[in-house]
Amino acid sequence: MNAIVDCNSFYCSCERLFRPDLRDKPVVVLSNNDGCIISRSDEARKLGVGMGIPYFQARQIIEKQGISVFSSNYHLYGDMSWRVMETLRSLCQHVEVYSIDEAFLDLSEVPLHQLPDHVREIKDKVEQWTGISVSIGVAATKTLAKLANRLAKKNKKASGCISILATEEERRIALQRTRVDELWGVGRSYALKLIDWGITSGWELSQMPEEWAHSNMGGVVGVRLIRELRGLPARVMEEELVNKKMIATTRMFGRPVSQLHELKEAVATYISRAAEKLRRQQSAARTISVFLVAKEQDHMVNFRRGATISSFVNLDAATPNTHELIKPALELVEQLYEKGKSYKKAGVMLSGLVPDASVQGNLFVPQAQNQRRFLMNTIDNINFSMRDDSVKFGSSGMNKDWKMRQELRSGRYSTRWEDLRTVK
DNA sequence: TCTGGGGTCCTAGGACCC
DNA sequence: TCTGGGGTCCTAGGACCC
């Protein structure tokens, strides 16, 4: 059996941990740039705050109802996530960290009759040791476990935030009660197609032939989905950490940006950030892509599909060094930039990643860059142990006037000494 | 006025090779 | 009018996830 452990309203729960006065009170957390609502407590949901909606649209109801609002504080969430995952690892041998607030567990060694007690114990321990409450869904496959978890969350009181689909009967009833658009692996566009074809429940989808899924739902992806719904595992546990194949850093600007030098500052800053991620996994990158998103005149139409222009360059040899990445990236900015236009977003992507240790030599590139590697490590260590960006490259700018808004961020309670909470 | 950021996998189709 | 067959590699784009 597979279990999925999912932290309840994770970001809100993290904020509340350090603000006990907000327990049982409505809370929401905003995305970067204070743009959208990306986490909301049950109380906020009951007051009618939608998930994923723009902050400015929810603002009225938020102010009227006195809902507490936080900008996102990823230092805090990342650290709390780590604590939750370490707790799970101490309770279960096979853990796959799936996202910042979710993990799959392999419980196949637990006898069926012991499952309810076992799962309850996991839930209680996590809450006791980290202060974060979780929901747990258990079933024969990952997809069904996600479904079980969904059902557990739907009615927390009755389920105690735990749902186990152990028998065929339970699987069938659960699938019959679930609409296709609520299934893990069915997004908007497949949901529309399925409903068009008259397939509305998870149960109906699970009855479709695999060949049909192959030709109508993205080939092997659809086949796997159907198998999983039938209780045949098609998604295995992936426990070991795998290196990223692509690393991106992209941000909206706090205000429209039209000056070339500001765009360059932003891109240099993003490259620095991406290169840190690159070195953390001991990789080097050979391909750099840069993209700019222009601020559209008519922001009502398709704001997400704003005119994006992008370009990329392949280096002669892969590198993990910030300055070697910044220079070509800035040349790309110059190519892409159009005078007079204003931009709302920029981003960089590093790909063609290879292990740093085995970077292929190239006759035409000077070797002996060990000193630079050492310098990069030093800078990373300083930035990690002190405030962000204590040491940085001049090209990333000093003022950063264009930086995203984050007006309502809480303290970094668990990762910064100076933000440590005091208890009377 | 104000709409996030970062990933993965898969397929189709073109270029190229023998 | 006729116009092989098969394989690999790469890229763009679609779909999905949290």
Short mmCIF file of C-alpha atoms (C1' of nucleotides) in Angstrom, two decimals:
data_model
loop_
_atom_site.label_atom_id
_atom_site.label_comp_id
_atom_site.label_asym_id
_atom_site.label_seq_id
_atom_site.Cartn_x
_atom_site.Cartn_y
_atom_site.Cartn_z
CA MET A 1 0.00 0.00 0.00
CA ASN A 2 1.00 3.58 -0.71
CA ALA A 3 0.33 6.56 1.51
CA ILE A 4 0.45 10.24 0.72
CA VAL A 5 1.06 12.57 3.65
CA ASP A 6 -0.05 16.11 2.91
CA CYS A 7 0.36 19.08 5.23
CA ASN A 8 -2.89 20.91 5.84
CA SER A 9 -2.84 24.48 4.46
CA PHE A 10 0.92 24.22 4.76
CA TYR A 11 2.06 27.83 4.40
CA CYS A 12 -0.73 29.08 6.65
CA SER A 13 0.11 26.42 9.22
CA CYS A 14 3.74 27.57 9.22
CA GLU A 15 2.74 31.17 9.79
CA ARG A 16 0.40 30.20 12.60
CA LEU A 17 3.07 28.20 14.39
CA PHE A 18 4.76 31.43 15.34
CA ARG A 19 1.55 33.35 15.81
CA PRO A 20 -0.52 31.26 18.21
CA ASP A 21 -2.96 34.14 18.44
CA LEU A 22 -4.04 33.21 14.89
CA ARG A 23 -5.03 29.66 15.71
CA ASP A 24 -8.61 29.10 14.50
CA LYS A 25 -8.49 32.47 12.78
CA PRO A 26 -8.67 32.98 9.00
CA VAL A 27 -5.24 33.31 7.39
CA VAL A 28 -4.02 33.55 3.80
CA VAL A 29 -0.54 33.51 2.25
CA LEU A 30 0.29 35.33 -0.99
CA SER A 31 2.51 34.32 -3.89
CA ASN A 32 5.66 36.21 -4.77
CA ASN A 33 5.05 39.84 -5.63
CA ASP A 34 1.99 39.61 -3.40
CA GLY A 35 0.11 38.52 -6.52
CA CYS A 36 -2.17 35.58 -5.80
CA ILE A 37 -3.52 33.65 -2.83
CA ILE A 38 -1.59 30.38 -2.71
CA SER A 39 -2.58 29.08 0.71
CA ARG A 40 -5.63 29.63 2.84
CA SER A 41 -6.78 28.24 6.14
CA ASP A 42 -10.12 26.44 6.43
CA GLU A 43 -11.56 29.49 8.11
CA ALA A 44 -10.54 31.70 5.18
CA ARG A 45 -11.97 29.21 2.71
CA LYS A 46 -15.28 29.18 4.55
CA LEU A 47 -15.38 32.96 4.32
CA GLY A 48 -15.28 32.61 0.54
CA VAL A 49 -11.64 33.31 -0.27
CA GLY A 50 -10.82 31.41 -3.47
CA MET A 51 -7.60 29.51 -4.07
CA GLY A 52 -5.25 30.99 -6.62
CA ILE A 53 -7.21 34.16 -7.14
CA PRO A 54 -5.45 37.54 -7.42
CA TYR A 55 -4.95 39.35 -4.14
CA PHE A 56 -6.52 42.57 -5.36
CA GLN A 57 -9.74 40.70 -6.16
CA ALA A 58 -9.95 39.14 -2.72
CA ARG A 59 -8.81 42.24 -0.93
CA GLN A 60 -12.22 43.57 -0.12
CA ILE A 61 -13.44 40.44 1.57
CA ILE A 62 -10.09 40.02 3.32
CA GLU A 63 -10.26 43.47 4.84
CA LYS A 64 -13.92 43.24 5.68
CA GLN A 65 -13.50 39.93 7.47
CA GLY A 66 -10.24 40.83 9.15
CA ILE A 67 -8.34 37.96 7.56
CA SER A 68 -4.61 37.92 8.33
CA VAL A 69 -2.40 38.19 5.25
CA PHE A 70 1.24 37.13 4.80
CA SER A 71 3.67 37.45 1.91
CA SER A 72 5.36 34.13 1.24
CA ASN A 73 8.35 33.34 3.44
CA TYR A 74 10.14 30.44 1.82
CA HIS A 75 12.96 30.33 4.34
CA LEU A 76 10.42 29.45 6.97
CA TYR A 77 8.40 27.00 4.83
CA GLY A 78 11.51 25.25 3.54
CA ASP A 79 12.82 24.70 7.04
CA MET A 80 9.49 23.48 8.39
CA SER A 81 9.18 21.17 5.40
CA TRP A 82 12.57 19.68 6.19
CA ARG A 83 11.47 19.00 9.77
CA VAL A 84 8.28 17.27 8.63
CA MET A 85 10.18 15.11 6.13
CA GLU A 86 12.85 14.15 8.67
CA THR A 87 10.10 13.11 11.06
CA LEU A 88 8.52 10.93 8.37
CA ARG A 89 11.91 9.38 7.60
CA SER A 90 12.31 8.46 11.22
CA LEU A 91 8.93 6.68 11.16
CA CYS A 92 9.05 5.00 7.77
CA GLN A 93 11.87 3.42 5.80
CA HIS A 94 10.64 4.38 2.35
CA VAL A 95 9.81 8.04 1.89
CA GLU A 96 9.55 9.96 -1.36
CA VAL A 97 9.44 13.71 -0.87
CA TYR A 98 7.06 14.79 -3.58
CA SER A 99 6.75 18.52 -2.95
CA ILE A 100 7.37 21.04 -0.22
CA ASP A 101 4.31 19.81 1.67
CA GLU A 102 3.75 16.24 0.46
CA ALA A 103 5.47 12.89 0.72
CA PHE A 104 4.63 9.37 -0.42
CA LEU A 105 5.29 6.47 1.95
CA ASP A 106 5.62 2.83 1.01
CA LEU A 107 3.62 0.93 3.63
CA SER A 108 3.66 -2.45 1.92
CA GLU A 109 5.40 -4.01 4.88
CA VAL A 110 2.64 -3.02 7.29
CA PRO A 111 -0.03 -5.75 7.71
CA LEU A 112 -3.44 -4.57 6.51
CA HIS A 113 -5.13 -4.88 9.88
CA GLN A 114 -2.47 -2.71 11.50
CA LEU A 115 -2.72 0.07 8.93
CA PRO A 116 -5.26 2.30 10.69
CA ASP A 117 -3.28 2.41 13.95
CA HIS A 118 0.01 2.76 12.14
CA VAL A 119 -1.16 5.68 10.01
CA ARG A 120 -2.75 7.38 12.99
CA GLU A 121 0.52 7.13 14.84
CA ILE A 122 2.43 8.73 11.96
CA LYS A 123 -0.04 11.57 11.85
CA ASP A 124 0.12 12.18 15.59
CA LYS A 125 3.91 12.07 15.72
CA VAL A 126 4.34 14.59 12.91
CA GLU A 127 1.96 16.97 14.61
CA GLN A 128 3.53 16.51 18.01
CA TRP A 129 7.11 16.95 16.80
CA THR A 130 6.66 19.72 14.24
CA GLY A 131 3.37 21.41 15.08
CA ILE A 132 2.16 20.88 11.50
CA SER A 133 -1.09 18.98 11.00
CA VAL A 134 -1.31 16.55 8.12
CA SER A 135 -3.85 14.48 6.19
CA ILE A 136 -3.03 10.96 5.05
CA GLY A 137 -4.55 8.93 2.22
CA VAL A 138 -3.71 5.25 1.79
CA ALA A 139 -4.48 2.94 -1.14
CA ALA A 140 -3.00 0.42 -3.53
CA THR A 141 -1.50 3.03 -5.88
CA LYS A 142 -0.23 6.58 -5.63
CA THR A 143 -3.12 7.92 -7.68
CA LEU A 144 -5.67 6.20 -5.45
CA ALA A 145 -3.82 7.37 -2.34
CA LYS A 146 -4.11 10.95 -3.60
CA LEU A 147 -7.80 10.33 -4.13
CA ALA A 148 -8.16 8.92 -0.61
CA ASN A 149 -6.36 11.95 0.78
CA ARG A 150 -8.75 14.21 -1.04
CA LEU A 151 -11.69 12.44 0.53
CA ALA A 152 -10.09 12.66 3.97
CA LYS A 153 -9.71 16.41 3.57
CA LYS A 154 -13.23 16.88 2.34
CA ASN A 155 -14.62 15.95 5.69
CA LYS A 156 -11.90 16.31 8.27
CA LYS A 157 -14.11 15.82 11.29
CA ALA A 158 -15.57 12.52 10.15
CA SER A 159 -12.33 11.14 8.73
CA GLY A 160 -9.91 12.46 11.33
CA CYS A 161 -7.84 13.51 8.28
CA ILE A 162 -7.16 9.87 7.42
CA SER A 163 -8.69 7.76 4.67
CA ILE A 164 -7.74 4.23 3.71
CA LEU A 165 -9.05 2.47 0.61
CA ALA A 166 -8.34 -1.13 1.47
CA THR A 167 -11.01 -3.15 -0.37
CA GLU A 168 -12.31 -3.27 -3.94
CA GLU A 169 -15.63 -2.01 -2.68
CA GLU A 170 -14.04 1.04 -1.08
CA ARG A 171 -12.09 1.75 -4.24
CA ARG A 172 -15.22 1.62 -6.38
CA ILE A 173 -17.24 3.88 -4.10
CA ALA A 174 -14.41 6.38 -3.85
CA LEU A 175 -14.02 6.51 -7.64
CA GLN A 176 -17.74 6.86 -8.15
CA ARG A 177 -17.80 9.83 -5.80
CA THR A 178 -14.95 11.59 -7.56
CA ARG A 179 -15.31 13.71 -10.67
CA VAL A 180 -12.70 13.24 -13.38
CA ASP A 181 -11.40 16.77 -12.95
CA GLU A 182 -10.56 15.97 -9.32
CA LEU A 183 -8.23 13.13 -10.25
CA TRP A 184 -4.48 13.46 -9.94
CA GLY A 185 -3.20 13.58 -13.51
CA VAL A 186 -6.31 15.05 -15.07
CA GLY A 187 -5.91 18.75 -15.67
CA ARG A 188 -8.18 21.27 -17.25
CA SER A 189 -7.89 20.29 -20.84
CA TYR A 190 -8.33 16.54 -20.36
CA ALA A 191 -11.24 17.16 -17.99
CA LEU A 192 -13.03 19.15 -20.68
CA LYS A 193 -12.44 16.45 -23.27
CA LEU A 194 -13.53 13.67 -20.94
CA ILE A 195 -16.75 15.40 -20.00
CA ASP A 196 -17.34 16.02 -23.68
CA TRP A 197 -17.10 12.29 -24.25
CA GLY A 198 -19.55 11.67 -21.44
CA ILE A 199 -16.97 10.40 -18.96
CA THR A 200 -17.65 12.24 -15.74
CA SER A 201 -16.62 10.08 -12.77
CA GLY A 202 -13.32 8.50 -11.86
CA TRP A 203 -15.06 5.14 -11.96
CA GLU A 204 -16.17 5.64 -15.57
CA LEU A 205 -12.65 6.62 -16.58
CA SER A 206 -11.21 3.56 -14.86
CA GLN A 207 -13.48 1.36 -17.02
CA MET A 208 -12.10 2.70 -20.31
CA PRO A 209 -9.78 0.45 -22.33
CA GLU A 210 -6.06 1.13 -22.20
CA GLU A 211 -5.82 1.47 -25.98
CA TRP A 212 -8.40 4.21 -25.82
CA ALA A 213 -6.36 6.01 -23.17
CA HIS A 214 -3.26 5.61 -25.28
CA SER A 215 -4.74 7.36 -28.26
CA ASN A 216 -6.77 9.98 -26.40
CA MET A 217 -4.95 10.89 -23.19
CA GLY A 218 -1.35 11.54 -24.05
CA GLY A 219 -0.16 8.01 -24.85
CA VAL A 220 1.58 6.18 -22.03
CA VAL A 221 0.52 8.89 -19.57
CA GLY A 222 -3.13 7.99 -20.05
CA VAL A 223 -2.44 4.27 -19.86
CA ARG A 224 -0.65 4.70 -16.54
CA LEU A 225 -3.51 6.77 -15.17
CA ILE A 226 -6.10 4.10 -15.99
CA ARG A 227 -3.97 1.35 -14.50
CA GLU A 228 -3.44 3.32 -11.32
CA LEU A 229 -7.17 3.91 -11.00
CA ARG A 230 -7.72 0.17 -11.29
CA GLY A 231 -5.31 -0.44 -8.43
CA LEU A 232 -2.35 -1.58 -10.54
CA PRO A 233 0.75 0.43 -9.59
CA ALA A 234 2.16 2.31 -12.59
CA ARG A 235 3.97 5.03 -10.70
CA VAL A 236 6.72 3.66 -8.51
CA MET A 237 8.31 5.16 -5.42
CA GLU A 238 11.27 7.39 -6.22
CA GLU A 239 13.20 7.75 -3.04
CA GLU A 240 16.67 8.90 -3.96
CA LEU A 241 17.32 12.56 -4.68
CA VAL A 242 17.79 13.12 -8.37
CA ASN A 243 19.51 16.16 -9.75
CA LYS A 244 17.44 18.66 -11.65
CA LYS A 245 17.69 18.56 -15.43
CA MET A 246 16.87 22.21 -15.74
CA ILE A 247 17.18 25.10 -13.35
CA ALA A 248 15.12 28.25 -13.69
CA THR A 249 14.81 31.54 -11.88
CA THR A 250 12.07 33.85 -13.05
CA ARG A 251 10.30 36.76 -11.41
CA MET A 252 7.69 39.35 -12.04
CA PHE A 253 8.94 42.88 -11.45
CA GLY A 254 7.49 45.00 -8.70
CA ARG A 255 6.73 47.61 -11.38
CA PRO A 256 7.06 47.76 -15.18
CA VAL A 257 10.69 48.04 -16.26
CA SER A 258 11.79 49.75 -19.46
CA GLN A 259 15.47 50.55 -18.96
CA LEU A 260 18.05 48.18 -20.39
CA HIS A 261 20.33 48.51 -17.39
CA GLU A 262 17.56 47.48 -15.03
CA LEU A 263 16.76 44.41 -17.10
CA LYS A 264 20.43 43.53 -17.03
CA GLU A 265 20.57 43.90 -13.26
CA ALA A 266 17.58 41.64 -12.88
CA VAL A 267 18.94 38.98 -15.22
CA ALA A 268 22.35 39.07 -13.54
CA THR A 269 20.61 38.61 -10.18
CA TYR A 270 18.57 35.67 -11.47
CA ILE A 271 21.64 34.04 -12.99
CA SER A 272 23.39 34.33 -9.61
CA ARG A 273 20.47 32.64 -7.92
CA ALA A 274 20.19 29.90 -10.56
CA ALA A 275 23.94 29.29 -10.45
CA GLU A 276 23.73 28.78 -6.69
CA LYS A 277 21.11 26.09 -7.23
CA LEU A 278 23.34 24.64 -9.94
CA ARG A 279 26.36 24.37 -7.63
CA ARG A 280 24.30 23.05 -4.76
CA GLN A 281 23.61 19.95 -6.84
CA GLN A 282 27.20 19.97 -8.15
CA SER A 283 26.25 20.48 -11.74
CA ALA A 284 27.52 22.69 -14.52
CA ALA A 285 25.38 24.20 -17.27
CA ARG A 286 26.04 24.39 -20.96
CA THR A 287 22.90 26.16 -22.18
CA ILE A 288 21.65 29.52 -20.97
CA SER A 289 18.22 30.83 -21.92
CA VAL A 290 16.87 34.26 -21.13
CA PHE A 291 13.32 35.43 -21.61
CA LEU A 292 11.52 38.73 -21.23
CA VAL A 293 7.79 39.21 -20.97
CA ALA A 294 6.51 42.52 -22.27
CA LYS A 295 3.78 44.30 -20.42
CA GLU A 296 0.80 43.93 -22.73
CA GLN A 297 -1.27 46.95 -23.57
CA ASP A 298 -4.54 45.21 -22.90
CA HIS A 299 -3.95 43.37 -19.67
CA MET A 300 -7.40 41.85 -19.57
CA VAL A 301 -6.75 39.38 -22.37
CA ASN A 302 -4.70 36.33 -21.57
CA PHE A 303 -2.41 37.96 -19.10
CA ARG A 304 -0.46 34.75 -18.57
CA ARG A 305 0.25 34.38 -22.25
CA GLY A 306 1.89 37.77 -22.53
CA ALA A 307 4.25 38.21 -25.45
CA THR A 308 7.33 36.30 -24.37
CA ILE A 309 10.54 36.66 -26.28
CA SER A 310 13.40 34.38 -25.54
CA SER A 311 16.78 33.34 -26.78
CA PHE A 312 19.44 30.91 -25.76
CA VAL A 313 23.12 30.28 -26.18
CA ASN A 314 25.22 27.14 -25.96
CA LEU A 315 28.58 27.58 -24.26
CA ASP A 316 31.71 25.88 -25.51
CA ALA A 317 31.94 24.05 -22.21
CA ALA A 318 29.58 23.63 -19.30
CA THR A 319 30.34 25.85 -16.31
CA PRO A 320 29.11 26.23 -12.74
CA ASN A 321 30.57 29.73 -12.39
CA THR A 322 28.30 32.71 -12.00
CA HIS A 323 30.39 35.19 -13.90
CA GLU A 324 30.83 32.88 -16.87
CA LEU A 325 27.09 32.55 -17.04
CA ILE A 326 26.28 36.20 -16.48
CA LYS A 327 28.23 37.54 -19.44
CA PRO A 328 26.50 35.54 -22.18
CA ALA A 329 23.17 36.05 -20.43
CA LEU A 330 23.59 39.81 -20.54
CA GLU A 331 24.39 39.62 -24.24
CA LEU A 332 21.12 37.79 -24.72
CA VAL A 333 19.32 40.59 -22.87
CA GLU A 334 20.80 43.13 -25.23
CA GLN A 335 19.62 41.10 -28.21
CA LEU A 336 16.11 40.75 -26.87
CA TYR A 337 15.64 44.26 -25.50
CA GLU A 338 13.62 46.73 -27.49
CA LYS A 339 13.94 50.34 -26.60
CA GLY A 340 10.68 51.95 -25.60
CA LYS A 341 9.01 48.72 -24.56
CA SER A 342 8.25 48.01 -20.96
CA TYR A 343 8.50 44.62 -19.35
CA LYS A 344 6.77 42.98 -16.43
CA LYS A 345 8.82 39.82 -16.03
CA ALA A 346 12.15 38.25 -16.88
CA GLY A 347 13.69 34.87 -16.32
CA VAL A 348 16.69 32.67 -16.93
CA MET A 349 16.98 28.94 -17.46
CA LEU A 350 20.07 26.81 -17.20
CA SER A 351 20.00 23.50 -19.02
CA GLY A 352 22.32 21.02 -20.63
CA LEU A 353 23.34 20.18 -17.06
CA VAL A 354 26.24 17.80 -16.45
CA PRO A 355 28.02 16.73 -13.26
CA ASP A 356 30.51 19.42 -12.32
CA ALA A 357 33.31 16.99 -11.58
CA SER A 358 33.29 15.53 -15.06
CA VAL A 359 32.96 18.70 -17.09
CA GLN A 360 34.32 17.77 -20.47
CA GLY A 361 37.57 19.45 -21.38
CA ASN A 362 37.74 21.44 -24.57
CA LEU A 363 40.93 22.20 -26.45
CA PHE A 364 39.89 25.76 -27.22
CA VAL A 365 38.97 26.79 -23.70
CA PRO A 366 41.60 27.65 -21.15
CA GLN A 367 41.65 25.28 -18.20
CA ALA A 368 42.87 26.06 -14.70
CA GLN A 369 39.71 27.52 -13.25
CA ASN A 370 40.06 25.89 -9.90
CA GLN A 371 40.60 29.17 -8.16
CA ARG A 372 37.32 30.46 -9.49
CA ARG A 373 35.54 27.35 -8.23
CA PHE A 374 36.95 28.03 -4.82
CA LEU A 375 35.77 31.60 -4.98
CA MET A 376 32.25 30.49 -5.90
CA ASN A 377 32.10 28.11 -2.95
CA THR A 378 33.24 30.84 -0.66
CA ILE A 379 30.59 33.24 -1.89
CA ASP A 380 27.91 30.58 -1.50
CA ASN A 381 28.97 29.89 2.05
CA ILE A 382 28.97 33.53 3.00
CA ASN A 383 25.55 34.10 1.51
CA PHE A 384 24.20 31.04 3.24
CA SER A 385 25.48 31.87 6.67
CA MET A 386 24.88 35.59 6.63
CA ARG A 387 22.14 37.73 5.20
CA ASP A 388 21.19 37.08 1.60
CA ASP A 389 23.55 38.50 -0.99
CA SER A 390 26.12 39.84 1.43
CA VAL A 391 28.57 39.33 -1.40
CA LYS A 392 27.47 39.58 -4.98
CA PHE A 393 28.48 40.62 -8.45
CA GLY A 394 28.36 44.31 -9.28
CA SER A 395 26.27 43.69 -12.37
CA SER A 396 23.32 42.58 -10.31
CA GLY A 397 22.81 46.12 -9.06
CA MET A 398 22.70 47.72 -5.65
CA ASN A 399 19.29 49.33 -5.44
CA LYS A 400 17.11 46.74 -7.13
CA ASP A 401 14.34 49.17 -7.54
CA TRP A 402 12.56 46.62 -9.75
CA LYS A 403 12.41 43.95 -7.08
CA MET A 404 9.19 42.17 -6.30
CA ARG A 405 6.90 43.39 -3.61
CA GLN A 406 6.80 41.45 -0.37
CA GLU A 407 5.27 43.82 2.04
CA LEU A 408 3.73 41.43 4.49
CA ARG A 409 6.45 38.89 5.15
CA SER A 410 6.82 37.34 8.56
CA GLY A 411 10.15 36.77 10.32
CA ARG A 412 12.49 33.95 9.42
CA TYR A 413 11.79 32.49 12.82
CA SER A 414 13.52 29.19 12.39
CA THR A 415 16.51 30.03 10.18
CA ARG A 416 17.78 33.43 11.35
CA TRP A 417 19.09 34.05 14.84
CA GLU A 418 17.95 37.64 14.82
CA ASP A 419 14.40 36.57 13.97
CA LEU A 420 14.18 34.00 16.73
CA ARG A 421 10.99 34.29 18.72
CA THR A 422 11.22 35.21 22.37
CA VAL A 423 9.07 33.57 24.98
CA LYS A 424 8.24 35.44 28.10
"C1'" DT B 1 -3.32 49.93 -10.59
"C1'" DC B 2 -2.90 45.25 -8.81
"C1'" DT B 3 -2.95 38.09 -11.82
"C1'" DG B 4 3.53 33.30 -8.81
"C1'" DG B 5 7.42 30.30 -9.64
"C1'" DG B 6 9.48 26.09 -10.73
"C1'" DG B 7 9.50 21.76 -12.40
"C1'" DT B 8 8.51 16.94 -15.12
"C1'" DC B 9 7.26 13.82 -18.86
"C1'" DC B 10 5.70 12.86 -23.36
"C1'" DT B 11 4.82 13.31 -28.42
"C1'" DA B 12 5.30 14.98 -32.99
"C1'" DG B 13 8.01 16.34 -36.44
"C1'" DG B 14 12.27 17.79 -38.69
"C1'" DA B 15 17.13 16.90 -39.76
"C1'" DC B 16 20.24 13.72 -40.67
"C1'" DC B 17 22.38 9.19 -41.53
"C1'" DC B 18 23.05 4.68 -43.89
"C1'" DT C 1 3.92 9.21 -63.39
"C1'" DC C 2 7.30 7.70 -60.55
"C1'" DT C 3 9.56 9.12 -55.28
"C1'" DG C 4 12.53 3.15 -49.63
"C1'" DG C 5 12.90 2.07 -45.02
"C1'" DG C 6 14.53 2.48 -40.77
"C1'" DG C 7 16.99 4.49 -37.13
"C1'" DT C 8 18.67 8.39 -33.96
"C1'" DC C 9 18.87 12.86 -32.13
"C1'" DC C 10 17.04 17.24 -31.20
"C1'" DT C 11 13.55 20.81 -30.36
"C1'" DA C 12 9.12 22.85 -29.63
"C1'" DG C 13 5.10 22.56 -27.51
"C1'" DG C 14 1.37 20.43 -24.82
"C1'" DA C 15 -0.15 18.69 -20.60
"C1'" DC C 16 0.37 17.99 -16.00
"C1'" DC C 17 1.88 18.83 -11.01
"C1'" DC C 18 2.37 21.69 -6.47
#
